[in-house]
PDB file of C-alpha atoms in Angstrom:
ATOM      1  CA  MET N   1       0.001   0.012  -0.001  1.00 69.00           C
ATOM      2  CA  ALA N   2       1.151   3.528  -0.767  1.00 76.00           C
ATOM      3  CA  THR N   3       0.884   6.244   1.903  1.00 82.00           C
ATOM      4  CA  ILE N   4       0.432   9.948   1.364  1.00 82.00           C
ATOM      5  CA  GLU N   5       0.427  12.574   4.088  1.00 87.00           C
ATOM      6  CA  HIS N   6      -0.554  16.216   3.969  1.00 87.00           C
ATOM      7  CA  SER N   7      -0.863  18.740   6.771  1.00 91.00           C
ATOM      8  CA  GLU N   8      -2.206  22.246   6.972  1.00 91.00           C
ATOM      9  CA  ILE N   9      -2.870  24.783   9.721  1.00 94.00           C
ATOM     10  CA  ILE N  10      -6.348  26.259   9.924  1.00 94.00           C
ATOM     11  CA  ASN N  11      -6.936  29.441  11.893  1.00 94.00           C
ATOM     12  CA  ALA N  12      -9.819  28.065  14.001  1.00 94.00           C
ATOM     13  CA  PRO N  13     -10.188  25.840  17.064  1.00 96.00           C
ATOM     14  CA  PRO N  14     -10.289  22.032  16.568  1.00 97.00           C
ATOM     15  CA  GLU N  15     -13.963  21.807  17.519  1.00 97.00           C
ATOM     16  CA  ARG N  16     -15.044  24.096  14.677  1.00 95.00           C
ATOM     17  CA  VAL N  17     -12.739  22.446  12.120  1.00 95.00           C
ATOM     18  CA  PHE N  18     -13.899  18.962  13.139  1.00 97.00           C
ATOM     19  CA  GLU N  19     -17.550  19.989  12.869  1.00 95.00           C
ATOM     20  CA  LEU N  20     -17.072  20.755   9.158  1.00 92.00           C
ATOM     21  CA  LEU N  21     -14.810  17.767   8.401  1.00 93.00           C
ATOM     22  CA  ARG N  22     -17.386  15.490  10.024  1.00 95.00           C
ATOM     23  CA  ARG N  23     -19.935  16.489   7.319  1.00 93.00           C
ATOM     24  CA  VAL N  24     -18.494  14.110   4.730  1.00 93.00           C
ATOM     25  CA  GLU N  25     -21.315  14.754   2.273  1.00 93.00           C
ATOM     26  CA  ASP N  26     -20.136  18.396   1.992  1.00 92.00           C
ATOM     27  CA  PHE N  27     -16.653  17.435   0.726  1.00 89.00           C
ATOM     28  CA  ALA N  28     -17.931  17.734  -2.859  1.00 89.00           C
ATOM     29  CA  ASP N  29     -18.271  21.482  -2.165  1.00 90.00           C
ATOM     30  CA  TYR N  30     -14.642  21.647  -1.083  1.00 88.00           C
ATOM     31  CA  SER N  31     -12.829  20.100  -4.081  1.00 87.00           C
ATOM     32  CA  ASP N  32     -13.119  20.448  -7.853  1.00 86.00           C
ATOM     33  CA  LEU N  33     -12.214  16.759  -8.299  1.00 85.00           C
ATOM     34  CA  ILE N  34     -15.015  15.390  -6.140  1.00 90.00           C
ATOM     35  CA  ARG N  35     -18.076  15.273  -8.387  1.00 93.00           C
ATOM     36  CA  SER N  36     -20.549  14.253  -5.703  1.00 95.00           C
ATOM     37  CA  ILE N  37     -20.948  12.277  -2.480  1.00 96.00           C
ATOM     38  CA  GLU N  38     -24.091  10.312  -1.739  1.00 96.00           C
ATOM     39  CA  THR N  39     -25.088   9.551   1.844  1.00 97.00           C
ATOM     40  CA  LEU N  40     -25.919   5.838   2.115  1.00 97.00           C
ATOM     41  CA  GLY N  41     -26.685   5.764   5.843  1.00 96.00           C
ATOM     42  CA  ASP N  42     -24.841   4.145   8.790  1.00 96.00           C
ATOM     43  CA  ASN N  43     -21.784   6.413   8.256  1.00 97.00           C
ATOM     44  CA  ARG N  44     -21.432   5.138   4.670  1.00 97.00           C
ATOM     45  CA  TYR N  45     -20.934   7.355   1.603  1.00 96.00           C
ATOM     46  CA  ARG N  46     -20.579   6.844  -2.152  1.00 95.00           C
ATOM     47  CA  TRP N  47     -17.880   9.102  -3.636  1.00 91.00           C
ATOM     48  CA  HIS N  48     -17.797  10.084  -7.316  1.00 92.00           C
ATOM     49  CA  VAL N  49     -14.361  11.490  -8.225  1.00 87.00           C
ATOM     50  CA  ARG N  50     -12.807  12.608 -11.527  1.00 85.00           C
ATOM     51  CA  ALA N  51      -9.039  12.154 -11.395  1.00 76.00           C
ATOM     52  CA  VAL N  52      -6.166  11.233 -13.746  1.00 71.00           C
ATOM     53  CA  GLY N  53      -8.571  11.455 -16.671  1.00 81.00           C
ATOM     54  CA  MET N  54     -10.894   8.795 -15.247  1.00 79.00           C
ATOM     55  CA  ASP N  55     -14.118   8.623 -13.267  1.00 88.00           C
ATOM     56  CA  TRP N  56     -13.790   6.754  -9.970  1.00 82.00           C
ATOM     57  CA  THR N  57     -16.624   5.618  -7.742  1.00 86.00           C
ATOM     58  CA  PHE N  58     -16.147   3.992  -4.368  1.00 88.00           C
ATOM     59  CA  ASP N  59     -18.088   3.458  -1.189  1.00 94.00           C
ATOM     60  CA  VAL N  60     -16.529   4.580   2.080  1.00 95.00           C
ATOM     61  CA  MET N  61     -17.438   3.948   5.685  1.00 97.00           C
ATOM     62  CA  VAL N  62     -16.419   6.244   8.525  1.00 98.00           C
ATOM     63  CA  THR N  63     -14.701   3.881  10.964  1.00 98.00           C
ATOM     64  CA  GLU N  64     -13.619   6.170  13.793  1.00 98.00           C
ATOM     65  CA  ILE N  65     -15.010   9.404  15.174  1.00 97.00           C
ATOM     66  CA  GLN N  66     -13.300  11.009  18.185  1.00 98.00           C
ATOM     67  CA  PRO N  67     -14.436  14.642  18.274  1.00 97.00           C
ATOM     68  CA  PRO N  68     -12.614  16.927  17.858  1.00 98.00           C
ATOM     69  CA  TYR N  69      -9.408  15.043  17.116  1.00 98.00           C
ATOM     70  CA  VAL N  70      -9.869  12.020  14.845  1.00 98.00           C
ATOM     71  CA  LEU N  71     -12.009  11.160  11.829  1.00 98.00           C
ATOM     72  CA  ALA N  72     -11.071   7.946   9.978  1.00 98.00           C
ATOM     73  CA  TRP N  73     -12.572   5.982   7.096  1.00 96.00           C
ATOM     74  CA  GLU N  74     -11.969   3.070   4.789  1.00 96.00           C
ATOM     75  CA  SER N  75     -13.238   2.113   1.371  1.00 93.00           C
ATOM     76  CA  LEU N  76     -15.747  -0.694   1.063  1.00 94.00           C
ATOM     77  CA  ASP N  77     -15.204  -1.211  -2.657  1.00 87.00           C
ATOM     78  CA  GLY N  78     -13.493   0.347  -5.652  1.00 73.00           C
ATOM     79  CA  VAL N  79      -9.975   1.629  -4.979  1.00 72.00           C
ATOM     80  CA  LYS N  80      -8.911   0.130  -1.658  1.00 81.00           C
ATOM     81  CA  ASN N  81      -8.035   3.042   0.638  1.00 86.00           C
ATOM     82  CA  GLN N  82      -8.019   4.179   4.241  1.00 94.00           C
ATOM     83  CA  GLY N  83      -7.735   7.681   5.550  1.00 93.00           C
ATOM     84  CA  ARG N  84      -7.498   9.556   8.788  1.00 96.00           C
ATOM     85  CA  TYR N  85      -7.720  13.201   9.750  1.00 96.00           C
ATOM     86  CA  ARG N  86      -5.897  13.996  12.991  1.00 98.00           C
ATOM     87  CA  LEU N  87      -6.490  17.429  14.475  1.00 98.00           C
ATOM     88  CA  ARG N  88      -4.183  19.031  17.007  1.00 98.00           C
ATOM     89  CA  GLU N  89      -4.514  22.395  18.671  1.00 98.00           C
ATOM     90  CA  VAL N  90      -1.578  24.698  17.918  1.00 98.00           C
ATOM     91  CA  PRO N  91      -1.049  28.425  18.752  1.00 98.00           C
ATOM     92  CA  GLU N  92      -2.223  29.410  15.229  1.00 96.00           C
ATOM     93  CA  GLY N  93      -5.421  27.330  15.499  1.00 96.00           C
ATOM     94  CA  THR N  94      -5.587  23.693  14.380  1.00 97.00           C
ATOM     95  CA  GLU N  95      -3.070  21.527  12.620  1.00 97.00           C
ATOM     96  CA  VAL N  96      -4.902  19.036  10.422  1.00 95.00           C
ATOM     97  CA  LEU N  97      -2.922  15.982   9.301  1.00 95.00           C
ATOM     98  CA  LEU N  98      -4.351  13.764   6.572  1.00 91.00           C
ATOM     99  CA  THR N  99      -2.884  10.299   6.181  1.00 93.00           C
ATOM    100  CA  LEU N 100      -4.160   8.312   3.198  1.00 88.00           C
ATOM    101  CA  THR N 101      -3.153   4.798   2.202  1.00 87.00           C
ATOM    102  CA  TYR N 102      -4.310   3.088  -0.964  1.00 80.00           C
ATOM    103  CA  GLU N 103      -3.738  -0.036  -2.981  1.00 78.00           C
ATOM    104  CA  ILE N 104      -4.338  -0.613  -6.686  1.00 71.00           C
ATOM    105  CA  ARG N 105      -4.131  -4.199  -7.900  1.00 71.00           C
ATOM    106  CA  ASN N 106      -3.729  -3.469 -11.630  1.00 69.00           C
ATOM    107  CA  ARG N 107       0.049  -2.926 -12.183  1.00 70.00           C
ATOM    108  CA  LEU N 108      -0.362  -0.721 -15.254  1.00 67.00           C
ATOM    109  CA  MET N 109      -2.945   1.475 -13.579  1.00 67.00           C
ATOM    110  CA  GLU N 110      -0.934   1.467 -10.352  1.00 67.00           C
ATOM    111  CA  LYS N 111       2.062   3.095 -12.067  1.00 66.00           C
ATOM    112  CA  ALA N 112      -0.083   5.870 -13.525  1.00 64.00           C
ATOM    113  CA  VAL N 113      -1.959   6.448 -10.273  1.00 65.00           C
ATOM    114  CA  ASN N 114       1.187   6.383  -8.126  1.00 65.00           C
ATOM    115  CA  LYS N 115       2.780   9.031 -10.335  1.00 67.00           C
ATOM    116  CA  ALA N 116      -0.269  11.278 -10.083  1.00 62.00           C
ATOM    117  CA  ALA N 117      -1.551  10.361  -6.621  1.00 62.00           C
ATOM    118  CA  LYS N 118       0.747  12.357  -4.343  1.00 64.00           C
ATOM    119  CA  PRO N 119       0.252  15.724  -6.087  1.00 69.00           C
ATOM    120  CA  LEU N 120      -3.428  14.895  -6.653  1.00 69.00           C
ATOM    121  CA  VAL N 121      -4.136  14.010  -3.028  1.00 72.00           C
ATOM    122  CA  GLY N 122      -2.132  17.065  -1.949  1.00 72.00           C
ATOM    123  CA  LYS N 123      -4.218  19.272  -4.233  1.00 76.00           C
ATOM    124  CA  VAL N 124      -7.533  17.798  -3.044  1.00 78.00           C
ATOM    125  CA  SER N 125      -6.465  17.992   0.592  1.00 80.00           C
ATOM    126  CA  ARG N 126      -5.347  21.637   0.193  1.00 81.00           C
ATOM    127  CA  GLN N 127      -8.603  22.534  -1.556  1.00 81.00           C
ATOM    128  CA  ILE N 128     -10.677  20.852   1.129  1.00 84.00           C
ATOM    129  CA  LEU N 129      -8.843  22.475   4.027  1.00 82.00           C
ATOM    130  CA  GLU N 130      -8.684  25.918   2.387  1.00 85.00           C
ATOM    131  CA  ARG N 131     -12.406  25.826   1.675  1.00 85.00           C
ATOM    132  CA  VAL N 132     -13.187  24.521   5.176  1.00 87.00           C
ATOM    133  CA  GLU N 133     -11.199  27.448   6.584  1.00 87.00           C
ATOM    134  CA  ALA N 134     -13.002  29.887   4.273  1.00 89.00           C
ATOM    135  CA  ARG N 135     -16.376  28.519   5.397  1.00 88.00           C
ATOM    136  CA  LEU N 136     -15.331  28.919   9.051  1.00 86.00           C
ATOM    137  CA  HIS N 137     -14.667  32.601   8.456  1.00 83.00           C
ATOM    138  CA  GLU N 138     -17.856  33.410   6.485  1.00 79.00           C
TER     139      GLU N 138
END
């Protein structure tokens, strides 16, 4: 499995940041690459993403919720992935660390995705956190 990490500081307390990150269905508003997210119930969501010239759909289940410090998930189908947001209070507000692991079983596709994944996940993560911060200051 490949692992990608990205961190960002948001000028707001962890409780307020977590409140927005917890609304998974709103992530489509935070990134240009996320087409839509359907709520399936029981902390399950269907993501529709456009990345590396392809449409990707996968179901995700939130596996851990520890307000206001941890939100974790794993895919139920599609691209096998697990992610975790860890929030930590810092003098400037909240440090948000995203850790994402994924596995692609098709070797040819894996090479293409691995090459694009780190900058892509970084871009999506930056967009999400910048737009979360913007929403906090509206």
